[in-house]
PDB file of C-alpha atoms in Angstrom:
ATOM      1  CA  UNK A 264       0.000   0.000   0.000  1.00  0.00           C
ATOM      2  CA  UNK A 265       1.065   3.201  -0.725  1.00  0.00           C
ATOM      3  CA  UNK A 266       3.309   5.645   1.541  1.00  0.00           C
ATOM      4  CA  UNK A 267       2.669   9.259   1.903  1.00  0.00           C
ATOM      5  CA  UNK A 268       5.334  11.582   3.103  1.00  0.00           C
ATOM      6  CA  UNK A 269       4.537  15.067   5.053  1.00  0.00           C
ATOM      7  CA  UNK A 270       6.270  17.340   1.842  1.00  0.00           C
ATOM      8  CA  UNK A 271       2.322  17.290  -0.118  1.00  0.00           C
ATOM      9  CA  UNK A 272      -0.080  20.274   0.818  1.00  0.00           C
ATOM     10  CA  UNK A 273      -2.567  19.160   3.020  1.00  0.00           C
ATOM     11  CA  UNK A 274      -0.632  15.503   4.428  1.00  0.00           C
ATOM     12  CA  UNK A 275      -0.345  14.769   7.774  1.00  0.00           C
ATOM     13  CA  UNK A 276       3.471  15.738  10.087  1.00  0.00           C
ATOM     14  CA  UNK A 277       4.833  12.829  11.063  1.00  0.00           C
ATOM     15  CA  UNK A 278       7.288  11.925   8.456  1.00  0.00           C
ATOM     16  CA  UNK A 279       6.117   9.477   6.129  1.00  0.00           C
ATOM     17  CA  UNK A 280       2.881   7.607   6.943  1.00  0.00           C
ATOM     18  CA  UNK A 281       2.333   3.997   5.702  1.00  0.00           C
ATOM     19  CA  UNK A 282      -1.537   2.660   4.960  1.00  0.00           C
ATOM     20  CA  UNK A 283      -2.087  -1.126   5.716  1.00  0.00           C
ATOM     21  CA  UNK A 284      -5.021  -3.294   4.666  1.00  0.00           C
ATOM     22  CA  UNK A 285      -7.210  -4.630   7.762  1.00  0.00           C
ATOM     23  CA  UNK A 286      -6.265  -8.791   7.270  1.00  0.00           C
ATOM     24  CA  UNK A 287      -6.047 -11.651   9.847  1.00  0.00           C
ATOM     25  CA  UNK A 288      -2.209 -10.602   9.599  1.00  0.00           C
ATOM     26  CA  UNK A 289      -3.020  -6.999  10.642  1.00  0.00           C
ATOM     27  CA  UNK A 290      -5.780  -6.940  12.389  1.00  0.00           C
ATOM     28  CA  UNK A 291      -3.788  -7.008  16.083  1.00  0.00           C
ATOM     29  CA  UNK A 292      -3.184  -2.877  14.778  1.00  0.00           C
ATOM     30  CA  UNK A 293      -6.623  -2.635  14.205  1.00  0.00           C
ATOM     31  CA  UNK A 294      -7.907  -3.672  17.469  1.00  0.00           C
ATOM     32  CA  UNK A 295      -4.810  -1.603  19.270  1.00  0.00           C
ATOM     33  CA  UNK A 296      -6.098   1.335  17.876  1.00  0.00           C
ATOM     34  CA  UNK A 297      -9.735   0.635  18.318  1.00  0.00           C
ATOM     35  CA  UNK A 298      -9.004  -0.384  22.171  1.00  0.00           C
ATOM     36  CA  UNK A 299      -6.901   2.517  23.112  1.00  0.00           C
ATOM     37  CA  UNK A 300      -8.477   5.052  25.526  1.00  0.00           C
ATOM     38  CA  UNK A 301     -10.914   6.940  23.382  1.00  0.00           C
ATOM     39  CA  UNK A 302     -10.935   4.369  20.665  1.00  0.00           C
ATOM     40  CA  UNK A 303     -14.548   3.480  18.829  1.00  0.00           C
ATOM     41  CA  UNK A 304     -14.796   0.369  20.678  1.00  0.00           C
ATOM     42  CA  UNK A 305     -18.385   1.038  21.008  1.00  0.00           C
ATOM     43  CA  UNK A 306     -19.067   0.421  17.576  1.00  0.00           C
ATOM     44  CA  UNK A 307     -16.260  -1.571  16.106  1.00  0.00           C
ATOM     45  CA  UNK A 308     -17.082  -0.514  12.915  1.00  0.00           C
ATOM     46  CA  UNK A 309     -20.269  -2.440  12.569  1.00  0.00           C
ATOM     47  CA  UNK A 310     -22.920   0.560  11.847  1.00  0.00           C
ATOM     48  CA  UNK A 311     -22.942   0.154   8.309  1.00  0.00           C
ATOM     49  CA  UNK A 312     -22.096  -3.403   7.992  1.00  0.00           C
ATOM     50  CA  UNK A 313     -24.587  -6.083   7.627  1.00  0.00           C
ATOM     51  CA  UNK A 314     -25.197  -7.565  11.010  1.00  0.00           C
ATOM     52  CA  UNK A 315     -28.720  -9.086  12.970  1.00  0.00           C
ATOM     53  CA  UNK A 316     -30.086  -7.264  15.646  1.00  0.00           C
ATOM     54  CA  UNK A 317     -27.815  -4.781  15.966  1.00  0.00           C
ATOM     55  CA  UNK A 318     -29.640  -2.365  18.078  1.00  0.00           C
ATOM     56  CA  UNK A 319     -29.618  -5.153  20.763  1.00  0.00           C
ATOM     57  CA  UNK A 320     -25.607  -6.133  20.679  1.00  0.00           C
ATOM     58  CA  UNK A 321     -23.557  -4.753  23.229  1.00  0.00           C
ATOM     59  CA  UNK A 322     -19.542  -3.992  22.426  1.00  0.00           C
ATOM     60  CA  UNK A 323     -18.177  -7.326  22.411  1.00  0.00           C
ATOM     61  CA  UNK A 324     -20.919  -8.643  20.089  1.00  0.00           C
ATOM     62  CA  UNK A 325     -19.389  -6.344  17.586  1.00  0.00           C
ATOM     63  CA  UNK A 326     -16.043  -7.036  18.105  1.00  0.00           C
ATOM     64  CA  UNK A 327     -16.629 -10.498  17.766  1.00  0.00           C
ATOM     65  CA  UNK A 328     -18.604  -9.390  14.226  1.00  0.00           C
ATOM     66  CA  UNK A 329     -15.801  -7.595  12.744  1.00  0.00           C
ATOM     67  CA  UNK A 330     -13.206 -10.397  13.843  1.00  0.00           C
ATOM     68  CA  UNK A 331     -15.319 -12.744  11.828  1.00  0.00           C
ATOM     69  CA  UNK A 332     -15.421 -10.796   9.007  1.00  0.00           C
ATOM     70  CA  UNK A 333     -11.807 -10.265   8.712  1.00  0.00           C
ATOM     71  CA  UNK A 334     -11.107 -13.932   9.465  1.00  0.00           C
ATOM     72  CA  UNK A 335     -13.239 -14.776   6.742  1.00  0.00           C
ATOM     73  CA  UNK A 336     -11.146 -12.702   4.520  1.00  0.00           C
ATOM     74  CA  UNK A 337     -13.516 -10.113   4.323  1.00  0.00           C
ATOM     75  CA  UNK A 338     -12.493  -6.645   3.203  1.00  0.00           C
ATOM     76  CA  UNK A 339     -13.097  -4.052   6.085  1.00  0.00           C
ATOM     77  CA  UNK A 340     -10.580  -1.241   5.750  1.00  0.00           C
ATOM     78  CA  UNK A 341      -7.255   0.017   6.295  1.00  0.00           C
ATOM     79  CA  UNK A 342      -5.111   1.712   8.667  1.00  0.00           C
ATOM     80  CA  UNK A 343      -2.784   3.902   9.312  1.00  0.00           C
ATOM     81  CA  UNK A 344       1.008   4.054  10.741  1.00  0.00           C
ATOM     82  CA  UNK A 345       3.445   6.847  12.059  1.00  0.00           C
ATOM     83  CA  UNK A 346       6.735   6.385  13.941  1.00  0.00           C
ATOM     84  CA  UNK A 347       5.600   3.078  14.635  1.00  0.00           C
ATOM     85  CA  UNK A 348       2.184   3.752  15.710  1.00  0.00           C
ATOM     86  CA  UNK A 349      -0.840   2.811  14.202  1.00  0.00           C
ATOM     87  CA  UNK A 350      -2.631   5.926  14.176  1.00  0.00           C
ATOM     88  CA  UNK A 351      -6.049   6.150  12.184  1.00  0.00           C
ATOM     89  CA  UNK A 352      -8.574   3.682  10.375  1.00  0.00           C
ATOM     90  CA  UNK A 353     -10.484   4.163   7.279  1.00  0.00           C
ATOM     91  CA  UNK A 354     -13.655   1.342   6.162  1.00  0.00           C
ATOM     92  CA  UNK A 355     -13.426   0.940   2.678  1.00  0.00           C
ATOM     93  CA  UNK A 356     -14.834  -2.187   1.252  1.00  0.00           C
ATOM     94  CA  UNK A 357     -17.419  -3.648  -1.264  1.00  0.00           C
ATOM     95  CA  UNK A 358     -20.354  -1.935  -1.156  1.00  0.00           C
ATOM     96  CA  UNK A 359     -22.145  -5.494  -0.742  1.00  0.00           C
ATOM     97  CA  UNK A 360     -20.694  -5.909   2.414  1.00  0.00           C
ATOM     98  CA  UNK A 361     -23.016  -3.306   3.734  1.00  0.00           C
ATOM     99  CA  UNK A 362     -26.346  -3.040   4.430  1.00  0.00           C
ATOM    100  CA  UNK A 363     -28.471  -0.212   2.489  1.00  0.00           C
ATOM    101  CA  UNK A 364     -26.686   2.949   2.286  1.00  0.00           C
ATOM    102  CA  UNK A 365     -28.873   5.209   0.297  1.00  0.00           C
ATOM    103  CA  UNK A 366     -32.014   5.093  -1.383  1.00  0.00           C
ATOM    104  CA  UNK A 367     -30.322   5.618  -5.019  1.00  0.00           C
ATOM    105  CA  UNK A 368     -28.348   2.286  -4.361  1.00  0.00           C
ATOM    106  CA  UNK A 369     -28.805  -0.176  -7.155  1.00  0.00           C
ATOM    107  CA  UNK A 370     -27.508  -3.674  -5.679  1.00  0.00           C
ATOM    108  CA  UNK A 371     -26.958  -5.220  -9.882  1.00  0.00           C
ATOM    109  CA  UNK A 372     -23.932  -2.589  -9.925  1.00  0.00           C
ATOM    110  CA  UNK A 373     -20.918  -4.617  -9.595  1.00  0.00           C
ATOM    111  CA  UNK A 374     -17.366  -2.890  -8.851  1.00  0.00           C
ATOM    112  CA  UNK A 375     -18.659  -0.637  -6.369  1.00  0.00           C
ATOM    113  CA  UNK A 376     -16.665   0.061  -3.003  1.00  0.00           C
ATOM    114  CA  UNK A 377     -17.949   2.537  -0.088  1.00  0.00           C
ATOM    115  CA  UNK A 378     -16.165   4.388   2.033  1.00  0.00           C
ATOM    116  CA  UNK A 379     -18.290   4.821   5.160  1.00  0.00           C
ATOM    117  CA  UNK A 380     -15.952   5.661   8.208  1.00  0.00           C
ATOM    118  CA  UNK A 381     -12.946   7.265   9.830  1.00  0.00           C
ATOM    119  CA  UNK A 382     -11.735   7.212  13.162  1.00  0.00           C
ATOM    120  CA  UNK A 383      -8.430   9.683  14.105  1.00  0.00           C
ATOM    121  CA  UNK A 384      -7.814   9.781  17.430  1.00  0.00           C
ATOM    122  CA  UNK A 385      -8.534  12.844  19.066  1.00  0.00           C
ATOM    123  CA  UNK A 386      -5.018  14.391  19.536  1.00  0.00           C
ATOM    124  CA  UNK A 387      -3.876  14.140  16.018  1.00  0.00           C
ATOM    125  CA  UNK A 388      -7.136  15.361  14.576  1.00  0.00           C
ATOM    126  CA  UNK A 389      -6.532  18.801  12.283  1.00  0.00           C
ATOM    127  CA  UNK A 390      -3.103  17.353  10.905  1.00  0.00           C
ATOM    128  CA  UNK A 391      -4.216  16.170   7.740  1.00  0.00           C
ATOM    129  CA  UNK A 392      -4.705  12.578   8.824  1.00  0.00           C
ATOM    130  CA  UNK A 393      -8.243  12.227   7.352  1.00  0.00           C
ATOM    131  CA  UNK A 394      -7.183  13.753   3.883  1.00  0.00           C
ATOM    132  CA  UNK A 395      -4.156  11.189   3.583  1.00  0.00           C
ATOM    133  CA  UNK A 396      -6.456   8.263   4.992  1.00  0.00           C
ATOM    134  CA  UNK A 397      -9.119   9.044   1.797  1.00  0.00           C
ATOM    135  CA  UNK A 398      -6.430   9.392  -0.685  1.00  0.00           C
ATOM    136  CA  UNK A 399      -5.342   5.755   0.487  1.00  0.00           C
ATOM    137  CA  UNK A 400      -8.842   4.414   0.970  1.00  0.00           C
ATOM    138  CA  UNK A 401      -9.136   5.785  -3.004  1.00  0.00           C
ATOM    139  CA  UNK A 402      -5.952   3.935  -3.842  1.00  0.00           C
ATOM    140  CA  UNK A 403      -6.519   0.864  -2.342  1.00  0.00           C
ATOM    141  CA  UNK A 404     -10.632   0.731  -3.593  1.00  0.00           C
ATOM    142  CA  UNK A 405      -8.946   1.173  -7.099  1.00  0.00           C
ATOM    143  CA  UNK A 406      -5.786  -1.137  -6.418  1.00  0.00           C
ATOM    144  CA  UNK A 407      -8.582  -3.852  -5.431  1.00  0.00           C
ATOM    145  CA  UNK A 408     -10.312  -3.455  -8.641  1.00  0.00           C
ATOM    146  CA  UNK A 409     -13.157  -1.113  -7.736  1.00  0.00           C
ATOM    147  CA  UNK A 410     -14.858   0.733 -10.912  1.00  0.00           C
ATOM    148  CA  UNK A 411     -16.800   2.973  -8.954  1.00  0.00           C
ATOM    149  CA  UNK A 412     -15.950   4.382  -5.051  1.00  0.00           C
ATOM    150  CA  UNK A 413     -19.348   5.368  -3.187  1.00  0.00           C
ATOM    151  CA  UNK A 414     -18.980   7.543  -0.077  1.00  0.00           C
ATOM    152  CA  UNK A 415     -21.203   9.076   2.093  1.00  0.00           C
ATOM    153  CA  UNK A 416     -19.947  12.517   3.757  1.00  0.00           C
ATOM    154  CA  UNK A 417     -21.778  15.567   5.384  1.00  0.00           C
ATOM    155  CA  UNK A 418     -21.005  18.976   5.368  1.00  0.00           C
ATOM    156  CA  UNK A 419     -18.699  20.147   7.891  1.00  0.00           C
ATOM    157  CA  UNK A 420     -21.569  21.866  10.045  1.00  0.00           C
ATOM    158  CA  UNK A 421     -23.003  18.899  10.311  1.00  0.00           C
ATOM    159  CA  UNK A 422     -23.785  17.451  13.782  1.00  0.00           C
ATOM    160  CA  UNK A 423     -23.915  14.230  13.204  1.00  0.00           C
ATOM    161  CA  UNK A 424     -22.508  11.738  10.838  1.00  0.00           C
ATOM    162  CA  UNK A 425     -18.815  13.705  11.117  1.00  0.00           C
ATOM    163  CA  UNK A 426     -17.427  10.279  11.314  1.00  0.00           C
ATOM    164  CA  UNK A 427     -18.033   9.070   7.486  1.00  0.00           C
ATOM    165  CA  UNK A 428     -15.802  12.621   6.125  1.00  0.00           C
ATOM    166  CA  UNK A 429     -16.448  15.946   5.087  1.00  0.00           C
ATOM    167  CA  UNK A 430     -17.863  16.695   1.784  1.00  0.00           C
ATOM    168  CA  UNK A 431     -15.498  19.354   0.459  1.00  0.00           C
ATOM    169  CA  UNK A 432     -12.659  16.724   1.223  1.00  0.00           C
ATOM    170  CA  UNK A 433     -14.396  14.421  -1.281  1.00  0.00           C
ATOM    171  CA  UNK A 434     -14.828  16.745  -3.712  1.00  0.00           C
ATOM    172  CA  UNK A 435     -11.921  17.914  -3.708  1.00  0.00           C
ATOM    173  CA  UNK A 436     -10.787  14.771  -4.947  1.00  0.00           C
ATOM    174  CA  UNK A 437     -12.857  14.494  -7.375  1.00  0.00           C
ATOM    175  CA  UNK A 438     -15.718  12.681  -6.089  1.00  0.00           C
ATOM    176  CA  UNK A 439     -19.925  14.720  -7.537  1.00  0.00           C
ATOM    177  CA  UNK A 440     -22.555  14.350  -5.857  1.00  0.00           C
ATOM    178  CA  UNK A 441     -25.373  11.800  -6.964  1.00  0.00           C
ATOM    179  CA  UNK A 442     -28.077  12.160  -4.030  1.00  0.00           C
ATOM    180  CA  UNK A 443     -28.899  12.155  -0.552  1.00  0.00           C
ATOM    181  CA  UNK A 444     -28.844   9.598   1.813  1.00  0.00           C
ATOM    182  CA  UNK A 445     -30.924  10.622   4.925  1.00  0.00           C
ATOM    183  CA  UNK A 446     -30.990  14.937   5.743  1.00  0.00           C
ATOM    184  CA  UNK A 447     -27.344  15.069   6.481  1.00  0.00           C
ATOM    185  CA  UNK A 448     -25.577  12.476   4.329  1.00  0.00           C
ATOM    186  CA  UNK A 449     -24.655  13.596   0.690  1.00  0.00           C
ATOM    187  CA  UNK A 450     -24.005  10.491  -1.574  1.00  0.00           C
ATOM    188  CA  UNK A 451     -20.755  11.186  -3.723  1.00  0.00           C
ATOM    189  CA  UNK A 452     -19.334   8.907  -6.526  1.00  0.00           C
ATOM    190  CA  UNK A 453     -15.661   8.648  -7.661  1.00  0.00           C
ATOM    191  CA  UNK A 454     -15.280   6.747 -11.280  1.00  0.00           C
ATOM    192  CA  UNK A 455     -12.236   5.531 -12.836  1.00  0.00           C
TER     193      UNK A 455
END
């Protein structure tokens, strides 16, 4: 996966960063980053992802969801490393490994991947982190043979949702607009 250094306009500080794919080899960085204090271990990146009774599962439910998808082989995401550290996640997958996203959705597209969350811890939030985490969420989608990259990303008022990305940050990047999903969530397509 590819590396990004700190020397392009809008990257994160830290040197160079390195983006891994979530895989049963990986995933130990994964749940480090997801455990640490103020980590999203409340949702372990299940909200989007097709799972039963999910308003009823408590954390470890989840965690024992997302462990089965990777150890199925099961695209989930990658993450990100500084200095050693593994310091941000990004969910980028199939689109079919989701439930429903938006009411445009066709489900006979094929080649379609979604990218549906972020998590930067607090502290290095404002460095750039979430930029460099899309451009290698865009990468990888692309690497893995996606045709088409769906996100889902509000506006930066927004008070909810802040977790799936900023629009202008998409857009920038050349994702357009193709919809709504919900009041808050803007559907935006990337096509290669």
């Amino acid at each position: 996966m590819p590396k990004r250094s700190s020397g392009s306009p809008g990257k994160a500080d830290w040197g160079e960063i390195h983006f891994t794919e979530v895989t049963r080899s990986t995933r130990a960085d994964f749940e480090n980053l997801f455990e640490q204090a103020g980590g999203p271990k409340y949702c372990w990146c299940m909200a989007w992802r097709l799972l039963d009774n999910r308003e009823h599962l408590g954390n470890d439910e989840r965690k024992r969801a997302m462990m089965a998808l990777i150890a199925a082989g099961t695209p989930v995401g990658i993450v990100a490393h500084a200095e050693g550290k593994t310091i941000g996640w990004g969910s980028v997958a199939p689109r079919e490994t989701y439930r429903k996203l938006s009411p445009q959705q066709d489900d006979s597209e094929a080649g379609v991947w979604s990218i549906v969350c972020f998590y930067v811890p607090r502290a290095l939030r404002s460095r750039g982190l979430a930029t460099a985490l899309l451009d290698a969420a865009i990468d990888h989608a692309f690497a893995k043979g996606a045709r088409t990259i769906e996100a889902y990303p509000v506006d930066q008022a927004s008070p909810s949702y802040r977790f799936m990305g900023f629009r202008d940050m998409f857009v920038a990047r050349g994702f357009h607009e193709i919809g709504m999903a919900g009041s808050r969530r803007h559907v935006m397509r990337l096509e290669r």
